[in-house]
Structures are given as structure tokens and as C-alpha cells.
CSV table of C-alpha atoms in Angstrom, one decimal:
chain,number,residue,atom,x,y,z
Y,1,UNK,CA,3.6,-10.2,20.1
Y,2,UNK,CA,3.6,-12.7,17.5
Y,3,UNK,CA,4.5,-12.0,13.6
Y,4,UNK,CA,5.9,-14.0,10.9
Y,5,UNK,CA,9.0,-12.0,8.8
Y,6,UNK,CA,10.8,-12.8,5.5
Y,7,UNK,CA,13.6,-11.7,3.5
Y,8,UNK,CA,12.6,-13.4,0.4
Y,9,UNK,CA,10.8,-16.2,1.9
Y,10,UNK,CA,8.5,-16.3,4.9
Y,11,UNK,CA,8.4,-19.1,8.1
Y,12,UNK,CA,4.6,-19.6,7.7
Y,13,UNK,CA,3.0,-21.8,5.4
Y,14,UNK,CA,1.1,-20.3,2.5
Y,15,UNK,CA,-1.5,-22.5,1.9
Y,16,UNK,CA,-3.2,-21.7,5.1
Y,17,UNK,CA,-4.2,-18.5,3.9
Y,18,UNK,CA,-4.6,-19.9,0.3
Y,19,UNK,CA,-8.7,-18.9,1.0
Y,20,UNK,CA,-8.2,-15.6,2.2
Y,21,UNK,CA,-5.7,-14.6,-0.3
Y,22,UNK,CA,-8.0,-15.7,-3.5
Y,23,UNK,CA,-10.1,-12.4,-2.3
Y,24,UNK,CA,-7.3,-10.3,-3.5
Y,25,UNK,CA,-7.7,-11.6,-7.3
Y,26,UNK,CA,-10.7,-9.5,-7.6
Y,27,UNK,CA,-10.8,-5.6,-6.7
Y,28,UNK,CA,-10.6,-5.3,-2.8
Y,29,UNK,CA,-12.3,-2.0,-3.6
Y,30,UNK,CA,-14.6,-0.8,-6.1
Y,31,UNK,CA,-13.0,1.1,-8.7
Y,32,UNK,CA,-14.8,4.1,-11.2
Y,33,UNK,CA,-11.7,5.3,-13.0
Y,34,UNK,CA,-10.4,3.1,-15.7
Y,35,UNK,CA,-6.6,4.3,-15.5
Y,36,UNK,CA,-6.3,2.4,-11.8
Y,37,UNK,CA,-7.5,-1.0,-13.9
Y,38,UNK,CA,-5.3,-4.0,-14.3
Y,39,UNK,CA,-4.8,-5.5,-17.6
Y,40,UNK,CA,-5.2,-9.4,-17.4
Y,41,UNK,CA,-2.2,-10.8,-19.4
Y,42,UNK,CA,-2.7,-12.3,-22.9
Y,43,UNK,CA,-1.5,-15.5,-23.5
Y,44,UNK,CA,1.1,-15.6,-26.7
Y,45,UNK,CA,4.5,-14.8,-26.8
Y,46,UNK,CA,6.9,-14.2,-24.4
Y,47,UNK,CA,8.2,-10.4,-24.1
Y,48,UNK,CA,11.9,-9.1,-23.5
Y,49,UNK,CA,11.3,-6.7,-20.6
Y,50,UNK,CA,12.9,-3.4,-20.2
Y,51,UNK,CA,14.9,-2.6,-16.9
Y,52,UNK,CA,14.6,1.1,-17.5
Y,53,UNK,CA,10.7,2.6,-16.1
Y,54,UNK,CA,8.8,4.6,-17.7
Y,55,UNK,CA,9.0,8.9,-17.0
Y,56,UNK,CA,6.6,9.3,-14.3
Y,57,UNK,CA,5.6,12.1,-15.0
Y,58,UNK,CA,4.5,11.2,-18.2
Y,59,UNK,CA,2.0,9.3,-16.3
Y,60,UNK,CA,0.4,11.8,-14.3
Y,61,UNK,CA,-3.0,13.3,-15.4
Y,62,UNK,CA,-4.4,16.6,-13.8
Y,63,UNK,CA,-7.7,15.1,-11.4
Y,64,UNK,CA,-10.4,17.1,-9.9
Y,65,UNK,CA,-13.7,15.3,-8.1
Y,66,UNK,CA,-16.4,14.8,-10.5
Y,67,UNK,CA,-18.2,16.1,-7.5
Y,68,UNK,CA,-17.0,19.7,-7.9
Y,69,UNK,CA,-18.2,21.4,-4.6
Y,70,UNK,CA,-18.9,19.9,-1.3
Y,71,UNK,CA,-21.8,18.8,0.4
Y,72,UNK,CA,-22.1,20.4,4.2
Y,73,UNK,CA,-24.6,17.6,5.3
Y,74,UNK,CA,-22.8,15.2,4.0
Y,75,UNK,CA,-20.0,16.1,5.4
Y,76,UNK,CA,-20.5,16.6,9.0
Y,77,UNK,CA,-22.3,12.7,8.9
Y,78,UNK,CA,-18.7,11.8,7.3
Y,79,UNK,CA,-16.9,13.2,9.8
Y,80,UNK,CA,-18.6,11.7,12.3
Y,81,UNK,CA,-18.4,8.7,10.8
Y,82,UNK,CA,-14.6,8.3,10.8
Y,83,UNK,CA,-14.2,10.1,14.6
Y,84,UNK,CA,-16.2,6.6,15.6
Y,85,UNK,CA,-14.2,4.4,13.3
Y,86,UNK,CA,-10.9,6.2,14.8
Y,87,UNK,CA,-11.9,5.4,18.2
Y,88,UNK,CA,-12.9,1.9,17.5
Y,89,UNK,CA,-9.8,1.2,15.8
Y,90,UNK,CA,-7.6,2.9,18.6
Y,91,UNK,CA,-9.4,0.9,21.2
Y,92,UNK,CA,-9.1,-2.1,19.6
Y,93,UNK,CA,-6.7,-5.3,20.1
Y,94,UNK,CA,-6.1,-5.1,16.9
Y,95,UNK,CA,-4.5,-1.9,17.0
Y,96,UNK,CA,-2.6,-2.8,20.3
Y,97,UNK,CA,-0.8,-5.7,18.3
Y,98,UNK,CA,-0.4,-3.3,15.5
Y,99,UNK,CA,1.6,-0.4,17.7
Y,100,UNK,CA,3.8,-3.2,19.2
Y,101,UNK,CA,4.7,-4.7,16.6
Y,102,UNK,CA,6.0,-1.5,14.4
Y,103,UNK,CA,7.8,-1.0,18.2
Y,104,UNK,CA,9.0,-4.5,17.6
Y,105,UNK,CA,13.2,-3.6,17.7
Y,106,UNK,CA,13.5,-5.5,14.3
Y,107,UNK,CA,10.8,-3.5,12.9
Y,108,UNK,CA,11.5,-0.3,14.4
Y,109,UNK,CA,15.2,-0.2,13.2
Y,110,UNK,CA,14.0,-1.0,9.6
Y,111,UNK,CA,12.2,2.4,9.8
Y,112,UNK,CA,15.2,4.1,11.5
Y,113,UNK,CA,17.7,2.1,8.3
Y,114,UNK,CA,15.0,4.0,5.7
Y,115,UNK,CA,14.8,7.4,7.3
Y,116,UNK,CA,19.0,7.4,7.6
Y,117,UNK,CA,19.7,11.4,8.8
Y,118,UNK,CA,16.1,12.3,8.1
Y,119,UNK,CA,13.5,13.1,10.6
Y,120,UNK,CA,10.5,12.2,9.2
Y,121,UNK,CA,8.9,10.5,6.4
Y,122,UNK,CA,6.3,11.4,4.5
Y,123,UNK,CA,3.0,9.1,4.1
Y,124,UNK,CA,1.6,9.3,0.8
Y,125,UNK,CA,-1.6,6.9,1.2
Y,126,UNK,CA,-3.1,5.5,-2.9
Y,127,UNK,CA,-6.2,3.7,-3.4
Y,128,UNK,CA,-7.8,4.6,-0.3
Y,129,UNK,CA,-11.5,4.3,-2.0
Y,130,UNK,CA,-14.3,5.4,-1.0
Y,131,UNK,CA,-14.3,6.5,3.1
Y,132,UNK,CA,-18.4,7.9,2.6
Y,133,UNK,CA,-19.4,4.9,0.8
Y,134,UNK,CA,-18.1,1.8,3.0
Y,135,UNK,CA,-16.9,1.0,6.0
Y,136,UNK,CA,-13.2,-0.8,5.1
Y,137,UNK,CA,-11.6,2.2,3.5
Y,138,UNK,CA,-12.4,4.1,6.6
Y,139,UNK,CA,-10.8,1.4,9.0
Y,140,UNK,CA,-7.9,1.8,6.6
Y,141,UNK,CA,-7.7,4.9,6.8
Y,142,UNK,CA,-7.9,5.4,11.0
Y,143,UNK,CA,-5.1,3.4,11.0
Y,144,UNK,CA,-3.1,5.6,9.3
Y,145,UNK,CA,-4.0,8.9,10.8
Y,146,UNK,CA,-3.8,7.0,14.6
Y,147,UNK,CA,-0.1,5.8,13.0
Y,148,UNK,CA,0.4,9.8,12.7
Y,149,UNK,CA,-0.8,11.1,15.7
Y,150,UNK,CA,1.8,7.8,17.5
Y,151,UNK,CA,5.0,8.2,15.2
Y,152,UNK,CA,6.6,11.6,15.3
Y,153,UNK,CA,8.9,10.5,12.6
Y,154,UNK,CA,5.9,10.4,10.5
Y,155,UNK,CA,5.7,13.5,8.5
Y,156,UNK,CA,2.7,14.9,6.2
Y,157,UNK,CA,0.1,13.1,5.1
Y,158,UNK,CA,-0.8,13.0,0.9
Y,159,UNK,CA,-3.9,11.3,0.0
Y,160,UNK,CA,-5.2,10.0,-3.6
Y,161,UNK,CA,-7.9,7.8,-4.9
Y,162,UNK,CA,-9.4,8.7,-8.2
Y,163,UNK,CA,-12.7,8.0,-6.9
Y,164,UNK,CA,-12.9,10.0,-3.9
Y,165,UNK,CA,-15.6,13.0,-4.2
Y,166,UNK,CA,-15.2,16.4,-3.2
Y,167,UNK,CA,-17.3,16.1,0.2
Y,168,UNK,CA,-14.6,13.1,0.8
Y,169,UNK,CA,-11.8,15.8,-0.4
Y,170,UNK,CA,-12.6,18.0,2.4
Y,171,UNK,CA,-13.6,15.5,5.1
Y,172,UNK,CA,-9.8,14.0,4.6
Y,173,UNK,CA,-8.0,17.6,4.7
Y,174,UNK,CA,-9.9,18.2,8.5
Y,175,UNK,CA,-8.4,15.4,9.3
Y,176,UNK,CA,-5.3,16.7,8.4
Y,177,UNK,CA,-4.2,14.9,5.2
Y,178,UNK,CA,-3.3,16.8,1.7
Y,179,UNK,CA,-5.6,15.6,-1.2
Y,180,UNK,CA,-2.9,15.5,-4.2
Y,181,UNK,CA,-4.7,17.3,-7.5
Y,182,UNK,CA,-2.5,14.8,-10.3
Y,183,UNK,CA,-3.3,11.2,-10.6
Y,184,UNK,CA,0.3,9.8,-10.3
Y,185,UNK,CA,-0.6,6.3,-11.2
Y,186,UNK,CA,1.4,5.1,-8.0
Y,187,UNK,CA,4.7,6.4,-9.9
Y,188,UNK,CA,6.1,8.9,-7.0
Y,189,UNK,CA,10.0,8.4,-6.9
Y,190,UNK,CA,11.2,8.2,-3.7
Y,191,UNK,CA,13.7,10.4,-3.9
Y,192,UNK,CA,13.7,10.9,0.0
Y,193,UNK,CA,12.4,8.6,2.7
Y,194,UNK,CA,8.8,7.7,2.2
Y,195,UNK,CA,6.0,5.4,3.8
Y,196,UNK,CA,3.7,4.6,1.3
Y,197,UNK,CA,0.5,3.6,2.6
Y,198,UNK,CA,-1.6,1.2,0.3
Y,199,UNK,CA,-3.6,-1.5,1.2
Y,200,UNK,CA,-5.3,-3.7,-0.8
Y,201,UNK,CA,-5.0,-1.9,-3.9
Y,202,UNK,CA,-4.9,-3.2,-7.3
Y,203,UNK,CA,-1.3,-5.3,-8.2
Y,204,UNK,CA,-0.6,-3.0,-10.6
Y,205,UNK,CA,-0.1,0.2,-8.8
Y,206,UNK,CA,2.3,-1.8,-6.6
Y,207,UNK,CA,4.1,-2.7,-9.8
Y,208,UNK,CA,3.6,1.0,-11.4
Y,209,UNK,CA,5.2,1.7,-7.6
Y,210,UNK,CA,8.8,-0.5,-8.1
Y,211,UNK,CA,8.9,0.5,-11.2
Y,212,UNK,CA,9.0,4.2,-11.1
Y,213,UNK,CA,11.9,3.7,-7.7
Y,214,UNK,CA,13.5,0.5,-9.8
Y,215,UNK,CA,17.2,2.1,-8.5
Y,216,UNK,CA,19.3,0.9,-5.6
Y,217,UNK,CA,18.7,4.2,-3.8
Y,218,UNK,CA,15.4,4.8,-4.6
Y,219,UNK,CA,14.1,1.5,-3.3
Y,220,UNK,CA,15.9,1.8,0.0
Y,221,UNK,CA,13.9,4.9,0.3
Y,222,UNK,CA,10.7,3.2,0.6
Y,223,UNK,CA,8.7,1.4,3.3
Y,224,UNK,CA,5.5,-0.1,1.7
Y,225,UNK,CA,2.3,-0.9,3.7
Y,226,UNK,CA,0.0,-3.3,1.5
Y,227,UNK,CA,-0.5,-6.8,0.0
Y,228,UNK,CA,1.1,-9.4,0.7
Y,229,UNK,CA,4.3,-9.9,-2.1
Y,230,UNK,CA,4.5,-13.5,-0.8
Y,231,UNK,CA,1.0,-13.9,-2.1
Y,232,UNK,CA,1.2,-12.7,-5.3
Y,233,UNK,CA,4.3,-14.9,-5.9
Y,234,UNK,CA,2.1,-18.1,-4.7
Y,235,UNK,CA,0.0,-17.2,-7.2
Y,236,UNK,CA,2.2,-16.4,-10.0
Y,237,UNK,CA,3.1,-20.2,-9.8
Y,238,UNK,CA,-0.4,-21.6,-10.6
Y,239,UNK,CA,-0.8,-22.1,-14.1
Y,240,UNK,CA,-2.5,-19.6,-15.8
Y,241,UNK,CA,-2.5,-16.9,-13.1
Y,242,UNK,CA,-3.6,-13.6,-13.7
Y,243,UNK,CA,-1.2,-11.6,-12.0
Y,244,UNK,CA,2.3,-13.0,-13.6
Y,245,UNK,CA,2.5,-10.0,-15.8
Y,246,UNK,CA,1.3,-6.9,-14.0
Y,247,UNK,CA,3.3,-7.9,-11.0
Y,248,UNK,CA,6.8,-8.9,-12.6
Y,249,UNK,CA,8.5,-6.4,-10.2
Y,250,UNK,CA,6.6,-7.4,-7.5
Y,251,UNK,CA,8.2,-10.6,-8.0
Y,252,UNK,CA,11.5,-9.3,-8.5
Y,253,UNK,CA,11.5,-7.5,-5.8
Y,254,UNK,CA,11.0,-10.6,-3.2
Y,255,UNK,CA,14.7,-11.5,-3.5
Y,256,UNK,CA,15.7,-8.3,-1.3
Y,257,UNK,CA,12.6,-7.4,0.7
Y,258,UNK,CA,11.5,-8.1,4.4
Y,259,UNK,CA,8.3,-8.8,4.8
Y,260,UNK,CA,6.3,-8.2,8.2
Y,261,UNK,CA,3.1,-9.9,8.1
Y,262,UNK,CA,0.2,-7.9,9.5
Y,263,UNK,CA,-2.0,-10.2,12.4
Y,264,UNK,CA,-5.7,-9.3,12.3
Y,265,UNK,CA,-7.0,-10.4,15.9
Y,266,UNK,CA,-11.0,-9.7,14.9
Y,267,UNK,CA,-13.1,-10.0,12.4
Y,268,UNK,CA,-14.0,-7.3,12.6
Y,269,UNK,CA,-10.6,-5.5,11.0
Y,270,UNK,CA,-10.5,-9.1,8.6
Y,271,UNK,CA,-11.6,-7.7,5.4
Y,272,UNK,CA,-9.6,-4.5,5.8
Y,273,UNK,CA,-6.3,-5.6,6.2
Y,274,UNK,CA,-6.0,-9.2,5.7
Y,275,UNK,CA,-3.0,-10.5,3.9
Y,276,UNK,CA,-1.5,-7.3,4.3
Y,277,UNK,CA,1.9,-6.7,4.9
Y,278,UNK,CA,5.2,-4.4,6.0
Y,279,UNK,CA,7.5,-4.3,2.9
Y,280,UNK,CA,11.3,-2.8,3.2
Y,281,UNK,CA,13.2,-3.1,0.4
Y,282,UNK,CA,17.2,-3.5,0.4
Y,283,UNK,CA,19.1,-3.9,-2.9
Y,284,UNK,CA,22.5,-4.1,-2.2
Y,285,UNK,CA,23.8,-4.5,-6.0
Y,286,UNK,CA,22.4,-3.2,-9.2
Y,287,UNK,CA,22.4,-7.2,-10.3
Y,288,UNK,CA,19.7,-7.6,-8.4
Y,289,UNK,CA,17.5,-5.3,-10.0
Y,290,UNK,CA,17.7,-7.7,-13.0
Y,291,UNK,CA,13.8,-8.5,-14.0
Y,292,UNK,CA,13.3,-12.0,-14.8
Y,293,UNK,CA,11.4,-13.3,-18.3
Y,294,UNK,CA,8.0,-14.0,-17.6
């Protein structure tokens, strides 16, 4: 099983996936709540950057479905639906490389180094999009419920999107996953082992993510799941890029993560999970969570 690791930098050369990775600087997923939206940086002048986050729980915002009740129809097609994509995914090469390579011995003691004493880790899955409207958010999501039903030290399953609908709400809790009822932002502190599921969402809930665990403890709580941080510094390097600011502890993060790249061996799992990635994250001195000027 082949796959590339880095603890700061990686072995494979970037540019080959330069096309691939210019997908990411538009929405992977289509978005209908404005408080998941990325704000471009302004050009002007530089800012002094604060190393203390923001309360998260001044963040979160109560959410219910604008789609208040549940559509039985609708429903049972949904759940068939994601049965098939489950299958398809579990039968698939892809998901053969997948399973070996979180078996890998490197991999797999990463996991064990995050959970410590703990059993299990909870997976808390953001910006999962729409599973009844396309066909990409439900190959994301088979993957983590197959990951479940593998891993016993994966624990309960928390699910939020602010665009999900109430027929999505109820498909996801048969399958055995909590919807959460507060719009975090992507600000949960990891205050205890965590597997936070999250690919390809917007570069800021990844930032809002750091930011909210931006503590040596905290940080060596989390395993991350989603784009690739190698990318967004490649891009932060081109003049003018549009993620510099709403990533700046993405970037900051680099100097103390491994990075597992994740091999898509079809097509046919290419637009959900390419350029995505395994993150663990191990500050070993509070130096090191200095943020850099942008």
C-alpha cells in the first residue's frame, strides 16, 4: 500500500496535483447558509494577529431544518440511496487501500498516540452537504459510517451541515449518527480525543477548527480528516491568493502536523475525496503555537 506522509513537508511533488487542487478554491459543495461563507481577504494593511481564539461558544447559533417535518417518500428513496452508495464504497478498491492504510503501523499508532487511556473517539463529521441532493456527500459520508462499523475505537457519530433538511435529519439518525441542533461554526474544543471528519469543506471552518483547540493539549486531541494543508500552503505562496488570510492557522499549523495523503484508485471516488488528507497534530512547545504575520 502506497501513501505519501509529512511532518511539515511532504515527499511528493505538489505541482502534479496543482490541477486538481485549483478545484478546492471554489466551494467543493454548494452552500445555502451564509455563516459557513469564507471572506476573501482585502488587500491593505497588514494586521497584528491575536494568539488567543475567540469563545466558542459565542459562536454557536441555535439551527433547526428549514424543512421542519420530514418527508416519508422521500425518505425511504434516501435511504436507499445511501444503502447502495455504502455497498459500492465497501466493495470498492478504493476502500480496500483506504482500510489498509489507517491499519498502516505508522498510521495506526498515530490514532492509538491521540486516544492515550481512552477507548474511543468520538467522530463529529461538519460540512457534510447535501446526502439527497448529490451523489459526493453520500460517498463521503459511507466512508465514515463503513469507518464505524471497522474501528471499535470509534465512538458516536455527531453530524452537522447547516444545509441539511429535516428528511436528511432523520435519514442520518437510522443510520445511526446524532444530528447536533447548534451551528458550532467548526469551534468544538477537543477537550478529549476526537476524529473530526471534514472533507472538502470551506478553509475556514478548518481555520475556525485550530483556532478554537489553538493549546498544546487540545491539538494533540484531534485527528482531522479533510483537505489537504500542504495545499493550501502552495497556494498561500502565489501572489495574490485567496486563502492567505482565512487559513493563517492552517499554515501555522504545518510546522507540527503529519500529513497522510489519501490515494483515490477510481474515478469514480475522485471528486469526493481528492486532495484529501489525514492530519495529526503534535505541538510539543507553546512556541510553536506562535501565528506568523500575514
Amino acid at each position: 500500500m502506497e501513501f505519501f506522509m509529512s511532518g511539515g513537508r511532504r515527499r511528493e511533488s505538489y505541482c502534479s496535483v496543482m490541477t486538481a487542487s485549483a478545484k478546492l478554491l471554489a466551494l467543493d459543495k454548494p452552500s445555502q447558509n451564509e455563516n459557513w461563507t469564507v471572506v476573501m481577504p482585502r488587500r491593505g494593511k497588514k494586521r497584528i494577529h491575536s494568539l488567543r481564539h475567540n469563545t466558542p461558544e459565542a459562536e454557536q447559533q441555535p439551527w433547526v431544518p428549514t424543512e421542519l417535518e420530514s418527508d416519508p417518500e422521500r425518505e425511504a428513496k434516501l435511504i436507499q440511496k445511501m444503502e447502495f452508495c455504502i455497498k459500492k464504497v465497501e466493495s470498492s478498491r478504493f476502500y480496500q487501500n483506504f482500510s489498509e492504510q489507517v491499519e498502516n503501523p505508522e498510521i495506526l499508532d498515530s490514532f492509538h498516540r491521540v486516544l492515550g487511556f481512552e477507548l474511543k473517539m468520538p467522530m463529529v463529521i461538519y460540512g457534510i452537504g447535501s446526502i439527497e441532493s448529490y451523489e459526493t456527500p453520500r460517498f463521503q459520508l459511507s466512508l465514515a459510517i463503513l469507518m464505524k462499523r471497522k474501528f471499535c475505537w470509534i465512538g458516536d457519530v455527531e453530524v452537522f451541515d447547516p444545509i441539511l433538511s429535516a428528511t436528511e435529519s432523520r435519514v442520518l439518525e437510522s443510520l445511526g449518527c446524532s444530528v447536533l441542533s447548534v451551528n458550532e461554526q467548526g469551534r468544538r474544543r477537543a477537550t478529549k480525543p476526537m476524529l473530526f471528519y471534514m472533507p472538502h469543506c470551506e478553509a475556514g471552518l478548518y481555520n475556525n477548527l485550530l483556532q478554537a483547540n489553538w493549546e498544546l493539549e487540545l491539538l494533540n486531541h484531534i485527528v482531522l480528516f479533510g483537505n489537504s494543508f500542504e495545499m493550501y500552503e502552495f497556494f498561500s505562496e502565489i501572489k495574490n491568493s485567496i486563502v492567505v488570510e482565512s487559513t493563517m492557522h492552517v499554515l501555522a499549523a504545518r510546522k507540527f502536523a503529519d500529513e497522510y495523503v489519501i490515494k483515490t484508485a477510481s474515478d469514480d471516488y475522485f471528486a469526493a475525496f481528492h486532495d484529501s488528507s489525514w492530519h495529526f497534530f503534535s505541538p510539543a512547545l507553546d512556541t510553536e503555537l506562535l501565528l506568523v504575520k500575514n
